[in-house]
mmCIF file of C-alpha atoms in Angstrom:
data_model
loop_
_atom_site.group_PDB
_atom_site.id
_atom_site.type_symbol
_atom_site.label_atom_id
_atom_site.label_comp_id
_atom_site.label_asym_id
_atom_site.label_seq_id
_atom_site.Cartn_x
_atom_site.Cartn_y
_atom_site.Cartn_z
ATOM 1 C CA GLU A 1 -54.691 -14.165 -61.306
ATOM 2 C CA SER A 2 -56.934 -11.166 -60.547
ATOM 3 C CA PHE A 3 -55.731 -9.576 -63.817
ATOM 4 C CA VAL A 4 -56.898 -12.623 -65.740
ATOM 5 C CA HIS A 5 -60.310 -12.556 -64.037
ATOM 6 C CA SER A 6 -60.736 -8.809 -64.372
ATOM 7 C CA ASN A 7 -60.214 -9.129 -68.139
ATOM 8 C CA ASN A 8 -62.574 -12.126 -68.469
ATOM 9 C CA TYR A 9 -60.024 -14.220 -70.341
ATOM 10 C CA GLU A 10 -61.566 -17.462 -71.509
ATOM 11 C CA PHE A 11 -58.312 -19.187 -72.437
ATOM 12 C CA LEU A 12 -55.931 -21.081 -70.187
ATOM 13 C CA VAL A 13 -53.372 -18.890 -68.461
ATOM 14 C CA LEU A 14 -50.632 -20.741 -66.611
ATOM 15 C CA HIS A 15 -48.643 -19.167 -63.834
ATOM 16 C CA ASP A 16 -44.857 -19.686 -63.488
ATOM 17 C CA PRO A 17 -44.095 -18.786 -59.851
ATOM 18 C CA GLU A 18 -40.674 -20.480 -59.982
ATOM 19 C CA THR A 19 -39.933 -18.735 -63.329
ATOM 20 C CA GLN A 20 -38.877 -22.000 -64.935
ATOM 21 C CA ALA A 21 -40.703 -21.346 -68.218
ATOM 22 C CA LEU A 22 -39.652 -17.713 -68.180
ATOM 23 C CA SER A 23 -35.982 -18.667 -67.729
ATOM 24 C CA SER A 24 -36.192 -21.259 -70.453
ATOM 25 C CA MET A 25 -38.172 -19.289 -73.049
ATOM 26 C CA ASN A 26 -37.138 -15.764 -72.156
ATOM 27 C CA PRO A 27 -33.656 -15.675 -70.626
ATOM 28 C CA LYS A 28 -33.610 -11.840 -70.607
ATOM 29 C CA GLY A 29 -36.500 -11.929 -68.169
ATOM 30 C CA ASP A 30 -38.702 -9.473 -70.083
ATOM 31 C CA ILE A 31 -42.140 -9.119 -68.521
ATOM 32 C CA PRO A 32 -44.824 -9.399 -69.473
ATOM 33 C CA PHE A 33 -43.865 -12.280 -71.700
ATOM 34 C CA SER A 34 -46.203 -14.760 -73.348
ATOM 35 C CA PHE A 35 -46.039 -17.577 -75.805
ATOM 36 C CA MET A 36 -48.627 -19.590 -77.742
ATOM 37 C CA VAL A 37 -48.502 -23.335 -78.051
ATOM 38 C CA ASN A 38 -50.394 -25.191 -80.751
ATOM 39 C CA ALA A 39 -52.311 -28.461 -80.321
ATOM 40 C CA GLN A 40 -49.161 -30.434 -81.052
ATOM 41 C CA GLY A 41 -47.371 -28.758 -78.160
ATOM 42 C CA LYS A 42 -45.087 -26.653 -80.363
ATOM 43 C CA VAL A 43 -44.376 -23.054 -79.364
ATOM 44 C CA ILE A 44 -45.513 -21.079 -82.385
ATOM 45 C CA GLN A 45 -45.211 -17.541 -81.084
ATOM 46 C CA GLN A 46 -43.443 -15.572 -78.411
ATOM 47 C CA ARG A 47 -44.371 -12.045 -77.412
ATOM 48 C CA GLN A 48 -42.500 -9.637 -75.207
ATOM 49 C CA GLY A 49 -44.425 -6.746 -73.725
ATOM 50 C CA TYR A 50 -48.052 -5.881 -74.245
ATOM 51 C CA SER A 51 -50.099 -3.104 -75.743
ATOM 52 C CA ALA A 52 -53.854 -2.755 -75.800
ATOM 53 C CA GLU A 53 -53.728 -2.607 -79.583
ATOM 54 C CA ASP A 54 -52.372 -6.166 -79.624
ATOM 55 C CA ALA A 55 -55.473 -7.583 -77.892
ATOM 56 C CA THR A 56 -57.546 -7.989 -81.074
ATOM 57 C CA LYS A 57 -54.593 -9.397 -82.973
ATOM 58 C CA ILE A 58 -53.898 -11.953 -80.238
ATOM 59 C CA GLU A 59 -57.550 -12.901 -80.076
ATOM 60 C CA ASN A 60 -57.649 -13.448 -83.843
ATOM 61 C CA GLU A 61 -54.495 -15.575 -83.698
ATOM 62 C CA ILE A 62 -55.970 -17.752 -80.948
ATOM 63 C CA THR A 63 -59.234 -18.104 -82.898
ATOM 64 C CA GLN A 64 -57.332 -19.289 -85.944
ATOM 65 C CA LEU A 65 -55.407 -21.847 -83.861
ATOM 66 C CA LEU A 66 -58.640 -23.243 -82.444
ATOM 67 C CA LYS A 67 -60.100 -23.943 -85.906
#
């Protein structure tokens, strides 16, 4: 949670303390792991790992989804 606040994220970030979503979506258990869900509730993207270079790309993808 402090990571989310320290980066001033303005989108919803859900925590999975029981790892139910992680186990379902990412059975290998790779972390960090994220996925995007569209307005219809469909998972449209899954991402394993993170690099700072991805931040702009992810932001642009989210912006497109919100249009």
